[in-house]
Structure formats: structure tokens, C-alpha cells
PDB file of C-alpha atoms in Angstrom:
ATOM      1  CA  UNK A   1     -64.854  81.321 -32.206  1.00 45.00           C
ATOM      2  CA  UNK A   2     -66.159  77.587 -30.966  1.00 43.00           C
ATOM      3  CA  UNK A   3     -62.073  76.451 -32.714  1.00 45.00           C
ATOM      4  CA  UNK A   4     -60.438  78.954 -31.613  1.00 40.00           C
ATOM      5  CA  UNK A   5     -61.443  77.522 -27.714  1.00 43.00           C
ATOM      6  CA  UNK A   6     -61.610  74.815 -28.855  1.00 46.00           C
ATOM      7  CA  UNK A   7     -57.126  74.595 -30.559  1.00 45.00           C
ATOM      8  CA  UNK A   8     -56.900  76.272 -27.557  1.00 43.00           C
ATOM      9  CA  UNK A   9     -57.334  74.300 -25.782  1.00 45.00           C
ATOM     10  CA  UNK A  10     -55.963  70.590 -27.419  1.00 50.00           C
ATOM     11  CA  UNK A  11     -52.809  73.545 -27.149  1.00 41.00           C
ATOM     12  CA  UNK A  12     -53.367  73.537 -23.722  1.00 44.00           C
ATOM     13  CA  UNK A  13     -53.934  69.786 -23.009  1.00 43.00           C
ATOM     14  CA  UNK A  14     -50.647  68.958 -25.574  1.00 40.00           C
ATOM     15  CA  UNK A  15     -48.604  71.325 -22.852  1.00 43.00           C
ATOM     16  CA  UNK A  16     -49.891  69.561 -19.860  1.00 46.00           C
ATOM     17  CA  UNK A  17     -49.185  66.281 -21.118  1.00 42.00           C
ATOM     18  CA  UNK A  18     -45.743  66.676 -22.301  1.00 45.00           C
ATOM     19  CA  UNK A  19     -44.350  68.555 -18.022  1.00 43.00           C
ATOM     20  CA  UNK A  20     -45.591  65.580 -16.923  1.00 44.00           C
ATOM     21  CA  UNK A  21     -43.585  62.877 -19.023  1.00 47.00           C
ATOM     22  CA  UNK A  22     -40.497  65.659 -18.590  1.00 46.00           C
ATOM     23  CA  UNK A  23     -41.456  65.220 -14.532  1.00 43.00           C
ATOM     24  CA  UNK A  24     -41.426  61.342 -14.470  1.00 44.00           C
ATOM     25  CA  UNK A  25     -37.921  61.096 -16.756  1.00 43.00           C
ATOM     26  CA  UNK A  26     -36.574  63.476 -14.047  1.00 42.00           C
ATOM     27  CA  UNK A  27     -37.738  61.072 -10.613  1.00 41.00           C
ATOM     28  CA  UNK A  28     -36.328  58.272 -12.374  1.00 38.00           C
ATOM     29  CA  UNK A  29     -32.974  59.597 -12.648  1.00 36.00           C
ATOM     30  CA  UNK A  30     -32.893  60.800  -9.191  1.00 35.00           C
ATOM     31  CA  UNK A  31     -33.724  57.488  -7.577  1.00 33.00           C
ATOM     32  CA  UNK A  32     -31.799  54.344  -7.976  1.00 34.00           C
ATOM     33  CA  UNK A  33     -33.349  51.372  -8.616  1.00 29.00           C
ATOM     34  CA  UNK A  34     -32.870  48.410  -5.199  1.00 32.00           C
ATOM     35  CA  UNK A  35     -31.032  45.953  -8.347  1.00 30.00           C
ATOM     36  CA  UNK A  36     -28.846  48.367  -9.480  1.00 33.00           C
ATOM     37  CA  UNK A  37     -27.672  49.889  -6.101  1.00 32.00           C
ATOM     38  CA  UNK A  38     -26.598  46.522  -5.212  1.00 31.00           C
ATOM     39  CA  UNK A  39     -25.222  45.657  -8.549  1.00 29.00           C
ATOM     40  CA  UNK A  40     -23.515  48.784  -9.453  1.00 27.00           C
ATOM     41  CA  UNK A  41     -22.336  50.248  -5.897  1.00 30.00           C
ATOM     42  CA  UNK A  42     -19.096  51.898  -5.924  1.00 31.00           C
ATOM     43  CA  UNK A  43     -17.725  51.110  -2.779  1.00 34.00           C
ATOM     44  CA  UNK A  44     -18.466  47.299  -2.666  1.00 35.00           C
ATOM     45  CA  UNK A  45     -19.749  46.754   0.825  1.00 38.00           C
ATOM     46  CA  UNK A  46     -17.146  44.340   2.730  1.00 37.00           C
ATOM     47  CA  UNK A  47     -18.834  44.138   5.478  1.00 35.00           C
ATOM     48  CA  UNK A  48     -20.371  40.339   4.303  1.00 33.00           C
ATOM     49  CA  UNK A  49     -15.955  39.431   3.782  1.00 31.00           C
ATOM     50  CA  UNK A  50     -15.431  41.049   7.305  1.00 31.00           C
ATOM     51  CA  UNK A  51     -17.100  38.824   8.487  1.00 32.00           C
ATOM     52  CA  UNK A  52     -15.778  35.686   6.767  1.00 28.00           C
ATOM     53  CA  UNK A  53     -12.168  36.746   7.592  1.00 34.00           C
ATOM     54  CA  UNK A  54     -13.004  37.427  10.976  1.00 38.00           C
ATOM     55  CA  UNK A  55     -14.967  33.091  11.808  1.00 37.00           C
ATOM     56  CA  UNK A  56     -10.886  32.118  10.043  1.00 38.00           C
ATOM     57  CA  UNK A  57      -8.960  34.192  12.173  1.00 40.00           C
ATOM     58  CA  UNK A  58     -10.769  32.782  14.918  1.00 40.00           C
ATOM     59  CA  UNK A  59     -10.707  29.278  13.093  1.00 39.00           C
ATOM     60  CA  UNK A  60      -6.512  29.603  13.148  1.00 39.00           C
ATOM     61  CA  UNK A  61      -6.127  31.466  16.229  1.00 40.00           C
ATOM     62  CA  UNK A  62      -8.363  29.060  18.096  1.00 35.00           C
ATOM     63  CA  UNK A  63      -6.027  26.123  16.435  1.00 36.00           C
ATOM     64  CA  UNK A  64      -3.755  27.852  17.844  1.00 36.00           C
ATOM     65  CA  UNK A  65      -3.846  28.050  21.604  1.00 34.00           C
ATOM     66  CA  UNK A  66      -4.790  24.305  21.133  1.00 31.00           C
ATOM     67  CA  UNK A  67      -1.484  23.512  20.333  1.00 28.00           C
ATOM     68  CA  UNK A  68      -0.554  25.351  22.895  1.00 33.00           C
ATOM     69  CA  UNK A  69      -2.288  24.294  25.590  1.00 36.00           C
ATOM     70  CA  UNK A  70      -1.716  20.190  24.493  1.00 35.00           C
ATOM     71  CA  UNK A  71       2.174  21.513  24.843  1.00 42.00           C
ATOM     72  CA  UNK A  72       2.144  23.860  28.037  1.00 48.00           C
ATOM     73  CA  UNK A  73      -0.123  24.225  31.129  1.00 85.00           C
ATOM     74  CA  UNK A  74      -0.313  26.734  34.590  1.00 96.00           C
ATOM     75  CA  UNK A  75       2.226  23.977  35.281  1.00 98.00           C
ATOM     76  CA  UNK A  76       6.076  23.534  35.369  1.00 98.00           C
ATOM     77  CA  UNK A  77       8.274  21.981  37.231  1.00 98.00           C
ATOM     78  CA  UNK A  78      11.636  23.018  37.464  1.00 98.00           C
ATOM     79  CA  UNK A  79      15.091  21.055  38.336  1.00 98.00           C
ATOM     80  CA  UNK A  80      18.851  21.233  39.184  1.00 98.00           C
ATOM     81  CA  UNK A  81      19.954  17.464  38.481  1.00 94.00           C
ATOM     82  CA  UNK A  82      23.772  16.503  38.372  1.00 91.00           C
ATOM     83  CA  UNK A  83      24.437  12.608  37.208  1.00 86.00           C
ATOM     84  CA  UNK A  84      27.845  11.511  38.669  1.00 82.00           C
ATOM     85  CA  UNK A  85      29.600   8.674  36.278  1.00 78.00           C
ATOM     86  CA  UNK A  86      32.284   7.009  38.465  1.00 62.00           C
ATOM     87  CA  UNK A  87      31.668   3.988  40.032  1.00 49.00           C
ATOM     88  CA  UNK A  88      28.254   3.926  40.791  1.00 49.00           C
ATOM     89  CA  UNK A  89      25.197   1.454  39.387  1.00 45.00           C
ATOM     90  CA  UNK A  90      22.621   3.161  37.626  1.00 40.00           C
ATOM     91  CA  UNK A  91      20.442   1.547  39.556  1.00 40.00           C
ATOM     92  CA  UNK A  92      20.957   1.397  42.480  1.00 38.00           C
ATOM     93  CA  UNK A  93      23.068   4.326  44.579  1.00 43.00           C
ATOM     94  CA  UNK A  94      23.403   6.174  42.079  1.00 53.00           C
ATOM     95  CA  UNK A  95      23.247   9.967  40.719  1.00 65.00           C
ATOM     96  CA  UNK A  96      21.049   8.969  37.265  1.00 59.00           C
ATOM     97  CA  UNK A  97      18.712   5.723  35.851  1.00 71.00           C
ATOM     98  CA  UNK A  98      18.998   4.002  33.745  1.00 60.00           C
ATOM     99  CA  UNK A  99      15.602   4.267  31.034  1.00 63.00           C
ATOM    100  CA  UNK A 100      14.859   2.461  27.716  1.00 62.00           C
ATOM    101  CA  UNK A 101      18.581   2.879  27.013  1.00 62.00           C
ATOM    102  CA  UNK A 102      18.515   6.505  28.047  1.00 73.00           C
ATOM    103  CA  UNK A 103      20.693   8.157  31.100  1.00 76.00           C
ATOM    104  CA  UNK A 104      18.939  10.161  32.422  1.00 89.00           C
ATOM    105  CA  UNK A 105      20.081  11.982  36.122  1.00 89.00           C
ATOM    106  CA  UNK A 106      17.706  11.205  39.249  1.00 92.00           C
ATOM    107  CA  UNK A 107      16.000  14.589  39.020  1.00 94.00           C
ATOM    108  CA  UNK A 108      15.473  14.662  35.544  1.00 95.00           C
ATOM    109  CA  UNK A 109      12.995  10.858  35.278  1.00 94.00           C
ATOM    110  CA  UNK A 110      11.300  12.546  38.501  1.00 96.00           C
ATOM    111  CA  UNK A 111      10.537  15.667  36.554  1.00 97.00           C
ATOM    112  CA  UNK A 112       9.983  14.108  33.459  1.00 96.00           C
ATOM    113  CA  UNK A 113       7.197  11.475  34.766  1.00 96.00           C
ATOM    114  CA  UNK A 114       5.403  14.648  36.602  1.00 98.00           C
ATOM    115  CA  UNK A 115       5.065  15.691  33.355  1.00 97.00           C
ATOM    116  CA  UNK A 116       3.899  12.338  31.986  1.00 95.00           C
ATOM    117  CA  UNK A 117       1.076  13.394  34.774  1.00 96.00           C
ATOM    118  CA  UNK A 118       0.147  16.771  34.918  1.00 96.00           C
ATOM    119  CA  UNK A 119       0.814  18.468  31.587  1.00 96.00           C
ATOM    120  CA  UNK A 120       3.306  20.679  32.615  1.00 97.00           C
ATOM    121  CA  UNK A 121       6.445  21.924  30.980  1.00 97.00           C
ATOM    122  CA  UNK A 122       9.470  20.659  31.862  1.00 98.00           C
ATOM    123  CA  UNK A 123      12.351  22.845  32.384  1.00 98.00           C
ATOM    124  CA  UNK A 124      16.013  22.266  33.566  1.00 98.00           C
ATOM    125  CA  UNK A 125      17.870  24.977  35.504  1.00 98.00           C
ATOM    126  CA  UNK A 126      21.920  24.824  34.034  1.00 98.00           C
ATOM    127  CA  UNK A 127      24.793  26.503  35.136  1.00 98.00           C
ATOM    128  CA  UNK A 128      27.468  28.531  33.426  1.00 98.00           C
ATOM    129  CA  UNK A 129      29.859  26.977  35.353  1.00 96.00           C
ATOM    130  CA  UNK A 130      30.003  22.967  35.046  1.00 96.00           C
ATOM    131  CA  UNK A 131      30.192  20.651  37.920  1.00 96.00           C
ATOM    132  CA  UNK A 132      32.406  17.209  38.348  1.00 93.00           C
ATOM    133  CA  UNK A 133      30.441  14.823  37.574  1.00 88.00           C
ATOM    134  CA  UNK A 134      32.725  11.597  39.691  1.00 89.00           C
ATOM    135  CA  UNK A 135      31.522  11.325  43.920  1.00 86.00           C
ATOM    136  CA  UNK A 136      33.965  13.120  45.732  1.00 90.00           C
ATOM    137  CA  UNK A 137      35.197  15.944  43.690  1.00 93.00           C
ATOM    138  CA  UNK A 138      31.362  17.629  43.075  1.00 92.00           C
ATOM    139  CA  UNK A 139      31.246  17.099  47.136  1.00 91.00           C
ATOM    140  CA  UNK A 140      33.923  18.754  47.747  1.00 95.00           C
ATOM    141  CA  UNK A 141      32.962  21.159  44.505  1.00 96.00           C
ATOM    142  CA  UNK A 142      29.074  21.655  46.353  1.00 96.00           C
ATOM    143  CA  UNK A 143      30.967  21.740  49.996  1.00 96.00           C
ATOM    144  CA  UNK A 144      32.471  25.112  49.545  1.00 97.00           C
ATOM    145  CA  UNK A 145      30.301  26.483  47.370  1.00 97.00           C
ATOM    146  CA  UNK A 146      27.790  26.444  50.074  1.00 97.00           C
ATOM    147  CA  UNK A 147      31.314  28.392  52.261  1.00 98.00           C
ATOM    148  CA  UNK A 148      31.321  31.449  49.809  1.00 98.00           C
ATOM    149  CA  UNK A 149      27.823  31.516  49.527  1.00 98.00           C
ATOM    150  CA  UNK A 150      27.753  31.268  45.716  1.00 98.00           C
ATOM    151  CA  UNK A 151      25.571  32.427  43.741  1.00 98.00           C
ATOM    152  CA  UNK A 152      26.011  30.464  40.520  1.00 98.00           C
ATOM    153  CA  UNK A 153      24.780  31.779  37.096  1.00 98.00           C
ATOM    154  CA  UNK A 154      22.392  30.193  35.579  1.00 98.00           C
ATOM    155  CA  UNK A 155      22.682  29.079  31.331  1.00 98.00           C
ATOM    156  CA  UNK A 156      18.719  28.737  31.181  1.00 98.00           C
ATOM    157  CA  UNK A 157      15.950  31.443  32.322  1.00 98.00           C
ATOM    158  CA  UNK A 158      11.961  31.140  32.159  1.00 98.00           C
ATOM    159  CA  UNK A 159      10.288  32.147  28.645  1.00 95.00           C
ATOM    160  CA  UNK A 160       7.007  33.719  30.655  1.00 95.00           C
ATOM    161  CA  UNK A 161       7.403  32.837  34.021  1.00 97.00           C
ATOM    162  CA  UNK A 162       3.544  35.115  35.021  1.00 96.00           C
ATOM    163  CA  UNK A 163       2.200  32.254  32.631  1.00 97.00           C
ATOM    164  CA  UNK A 164       2.840  30.007  36.227  1.00 98.00           C
ATOM    165  CA  UNK A 165       0.349  28.867  38.347  1.00 97.00           C
ATOM    166  CA  UNK A 166       2.254  26.122  39.778  1.00 98.00           C
ATOM    167  CA  UNK A 167       5.139  25.627  40.104  1.00 98.00           C
ATOM    168  CA  UNK A 168       6.437  22.020  40.744  1.00 98.00           C
ATOM    169  CA  UNK A 169      10.787  22.328  41.879  1.00 98.00           C
ATOM    170  CA  UNK A 170      13.348  19.484  41.775  1.00 98.00           C
ATOM    171  CA  UNK A 171      16.987  19.318  43.483  1.00 97.00           C
ATOM    172  CA  UNK A 172      19.537  17.028  44.769  1.00 95.00           C
ATOM    173  CA  UNK A 173      19.210  17.905  49.438  1.00 96.00           C
ATOM    174  CA  UNK A 174      22.697  18.994  48.842  1.00 95.00           C
ATOM    175  CA  UNK A 175      25.578  19.159  51.996  1.00 94.00           C
ATOM    176  CA  UNK A 176      21.341  19.415  53.887  1.00 95.00           C
ATOM    177  CA  UNK A 177      21.211  22.225  52.236  1.00 97.00           C
ATOM    178  CA  UNK A 178      19.707  23.718  48.093  1.00 97.00           C
ATOM    179  CA  UNK A 179      22.347  23.414  45.977  1.00 98.00           C
ATOM    180  CA  UNK A 180      23.250  26.383  44.965  1.00 98.00           C
ATOM    181  CA  UNK A 181      22.297  26.938  41.777  1.00 98.00           C
ATOM    182  CA  UNK A 182      18.921  26.911  43.578  1.00 98.00           C
ATOM    183  CA  UNK A 183      19.085  29.883  45.274  1.00 98.00           C
ATOM    184  CA  UNK A 184      20.399  31.431  42.561  1.00 98.00           C
ATOM    185  CA  UNK A 185      17.449  30.466  40.873  1.00 98.00           C
ATOM    186  CA  UNK A 186      14.576  30.728  43.307  1.00 98.00           C
ATOM    187  CA  UNK A 187      15.979  34.641  44.382  1.00 98.00           C
ATOM    188  CA  UNK A 188      15.472  35.471  40.360  1.00 98.00           C
ATOM    189  CA  UNK A 189      12.210  35.273  39.648  1.00 98.00           C
ATOM    190  CA  UNK A 190       9.033  36.313  41.784  1.00 98.00           C
ATOM    191  CA  UNK A 191       6.643  33.510  42.263  1.00 98.00           C
ATOM    192  CA  UNK A 192       5.077  35.572  44.496  1.00 98.00           C
ATOM    193  CA  UNK A 193       0.533  34.445  44.217  1.00 98.00           C
ATOM    194  CA  UNK A 194       1.939  31.257  43.572  1.00 98.00           C
ATOM    195  CA  UNK A 195       1.909  26.477  44.802  1.00 98.00           C
ATOM    196  CA  UNK A 196       5.707  26.153  45.364  1.00 98.00           C
ATOM    197  CA  UNK A 197       5.990  21.930  45.599  1.00 98.00           C
ATOM    198  CA  UNK A 198       9.406  20.600  46.092  1.00 98.00           C
ATOM    199  CA  UNK A 199      10.634  17.067  45.529  1.00 98.00           C
ATOM    200  CA  UNK A 200      14.099  16.348  46.429  1.00 97.00           C
ATOM    201  CA  UNK A 201      16.666  12.806  45.854  1.00 93.00           C
ATOM    202  CA  UNK A 202      18.577  12.442  48.693  1.00 92.00           C
ATOM    203  CA  UNK A 203      21.143  10.034  49.717  1.00 89.00           C
ATOM    204  CA  UNK A 204      19.199   9.836  53.279  1.00 92.00           C
ATOM    205  CA  UNK A 205      19.162  13.411  54.296  1.00 92.00           C
ATOM    206  CA  UNK A 206      15.871  13.270  54.038  1.00 95.00           C
ATOM    207  CA  UNK A 207      14.755  17.761  52.467  1.00 97.00           C
ATOM    208  CA  UNK A 208      16.549  18.195  56.315  1.00 97.00           C
ATOM    209  CA  UNK A 209      15.102  22.663  56.670  1.00 97.00           C
ATOM    210  CA  UNK A 210      14.671  22.961  51.624  1.00 98.00           C
ATOM    211  CA  UNK A 211      11.679  22.760  52.660  1.00 98.00           C
ATOM    212  CA  UNK A 212      11.784  25.501  55.045  1.00 98.00           C
ATOM    213  CA  UNK A 213      14.157  27.587  53.103  1.00 98.00           C
ATOM    214  CA  UNK A 214      12.599  28.049  50.217  1.00 98.00           C
ATOM    215  CA  UNK A 215       9.384  29.485  51.846  1.00 98.00           C
ATOM    216  CA  UNK A 216      12.040  31.752  53.289  1.00 98.00           C
ATOM    217  CA  UNK A 217      13.123  33.059  49.774  1.00 98.00           C
ATOM    218  CA  UNK A 218       9.360  32.723  48.610  1.00 98.00           C
ATOM    219  CA  UNK A 219       8.279  34.318  51.194  1.00 98.00           C
ATOM    220  CA  UNK A 220       4.427  35.341  49.189  1.00 98.00           C
ATOM    221  CA  UNK A 221       4.338  31.586  47.789  1.00 98.00           C
ATOM    222  CA  UNK A 222       2.522  28.954  49.038  1.00 98.00           C
ATOM    223  CA  UNK A 223       5.067  27.061  49.670  1.00 98.00           C
ATOM    224  CA  UNK A 224       3.535  22.732  49.580  1.00 97.00           C
ATOM    225  CA  UNK A 225       5.746  20.716  52.458  1.00 96.00           C
ATOM    226  CA  UNK A 226       4.113  17.949  51.659  1.00 93.00           C
ATOM    227  CA  UNK A 227       6.749  17.330  49.177  1.00 97.00           C
ATOM    228  CA  UNK A 228       8.871  14.097  47.737  1.00 98.00           C
ATOM    229  CA  UNK A 229      11.477  12.991  49.721  1.00 97.00           C
ATOM    230  CA  UNK A 230      12.960   9.912  47.378  1.00 96.00           C
ATOM    231  CA  UNK A 231      16.048   7.966  48.341  1.00 93.00           C
ATOM    232  CA  UNK A 232      17.869   8.280  44.716  1.00 88.00           C
ATOM    233  CA  UNK A 233      18.978   4.445  45.995  1.00 88.00           C
ATOM    234  CA  UNK A 234      14.958   3.588  45.022  1.00 89.00           C
ATOM    235  CA  UNK A 235      14.233   6.410  41.807  1.00 90.00           C
ATOM    236  CA  UNK A 236      14.817   4.180  39.237  1.00 87.00           C
ATOM    237  CA  UNK A 237      11.677   2.617  40.331  1.00 90.00           C
ATOM    238  CA  UNK A 238       9.769   4.926  42.116  1.00 92.00           C
ATOM    239  CA  UNK A 239       7.661   5.793  39.084  1.00 95.00           C
ATOM    240  CA  UNK A 240       4.346   4.826  40.256  1.00 96.00           C
ATOM    241  CA  UNK A 241       4.930   6.431  43.701  1.00 96.00           C
ATOM    242  CA  UNK A 242       5.635   8.979  41.498  1.00 97.00           C
ATOM    243  CA  UNK A 243       2.263   8.781  39.499  1.00 97.00           C
ATOM    244  CA  UNK A 244       0.382   8.326  43.214  1.00 97.00           C
ATOM    245  CA  UNK A 245       2.168  11.131  44.530  1.00 97.00           C
ATOM    246  CA  UNK A 246       1.363  14.172  42.016  1.00 97.00           C
ATOM    247  CA  UNK A 247      -3.038  12.302  41.221  1.00 95.00           C
ATOM    248  CA  UNK A 248      -2.835  12.410  45.598  1.00 95.00           C
ATOM    249  CA  UNK A 249      -1.936  17.073  44.745  1.00 95.00           C
ATOM    250  CA  UNK A 250      -5.472  17.646  43.560  1.00 83.00           C
ATOM    251  CA  UNK A 251      -4.161  19.961  40.965  1.00 86.00           C
ATOM    252  CA  UNK A 252      -6.397  22.413  38.540  1.00 63.00           C
ATOM    253  CA  UNK A 253      -5.154  22.568  35.703  1.00 57.00           C
ATOM    254  CA  UNK A 254      -6.249  24.088  32.770  1.00 55.00           C
ATOM    255  CA  UNK A 255      -7.938  22.659  29.621  1.00 51.00           C
TER     256      UNK A 255
END
């Protein structure tokens, strides 16, 4: 009897140990280890890759932004300039000036000086029609345009006018008035909330009432009445005067 009882207890002990072993094997199969989870995951974790790509894109965006800022700003320097070519020395009395072997229109030259001082973008106001380049025919042409209240069609247009806060506006004084292309220009764009700073070249009339006209055409803009007025006889030697005037404006430019 004692032998039978001992045999039964041995069998029960063996069965119990076998059951525990199976249970541990099942638990190990159902619970992957940390190492196995990292090495054999079927869907890769892209969070670190996205972070790296995001950093690269941010660096590229910053580089592009820097490039854009180096060639642009919130300042636009728009100008209208017609060079006369007849019987007038390029140094005195002309609507043009010779700079380092290059012949520029008076207002073009001033615009370039302003650009050097501000880092703004230059914009040439050009028309589809061509203007006479000799003095008397140009005077007559400009007078007829004014008499007809003409609006010459523009050949150039500002791509992103909303990106500018300050607009320097240059023009010659024709018949004590704005050249008619300036009317077209000022009627084409809405410069509300922006600052317009005029500059002009003239044969003795100064601004006449052109600044008032600009203010009337752009009633919601801030028009600076202390603009730059230069005799066409003094343009070639006006670089320091233009620079001093610009620096005295205390402009807030984008860095």
C-alpha cells in the first residue's frame, strides 16, 4: 500500500512539473523582449527620420529666406526715366548722366543710389509706347499726353506689391505735373497703408504740385512731402546728397 501511494505521488509530481514548463514556454512566446522589438519590428519608426528631414528642410528654408532677403526687402524703388540724346552734354543740363562709362537716366541714377543705401528692390516703370529721345519732340509729346489726360499702357508690372511697406517713387517733372505714365502706375496699384517717398528731377520747377497729386491718387497711403528734388544740372554730383537724404529718413527696413 505504501509503495502504491509513493508511486501515485511521483506520477502527480511529474505531471505538475510538465504543466509548469508548458506554461513558461507559452508566456515567453507571447511576450517579445525589448531587443527583439527593436530589431524585428515590421513597421519602422520614422519619427527620427522625420525629425532629421524636418531639420534639413528648415535649414534649406532658412538659406532660401536669407537669399531672398539679401536681394530684396520691404522697400521698392520705382522710377520713370527717359534719356534725351540730342545736343546736350551728359554732365550738365541733360536728362541723363554718365557713371563709370555707363549712361543712365537721371531718375534711374538716383534710384540706384537709393538702392545702395537701403537694399531695396529697383523697379523701372516702362511703357508700351516709346517716347521721343530728343528734347523738343519729347516736350511736345508730353504736353499732348497731358492735354489728352492720357493713360499710357505700362509694359512692366510689380509682381508682389503687397510685400512692400515703403515705395520710393521717382520721376521727372513734366509740364509742372507728373508724367502721364505715373498716373497709370498710381491708378493700377493700391498702396493703402504704405509709405510713398517721392523724388524728382527738374529744370527749375521743383516738385510743383506733384506730391499733392500723388496724395490724391493714393489717399490711404502715407505720402512723405519732404521728398528729394534735384535740378537736372546737379544730378551727376548728387550722390552724397541723395545718401544723406535717405539716411535722414530713418527707415525701418527688414533685416
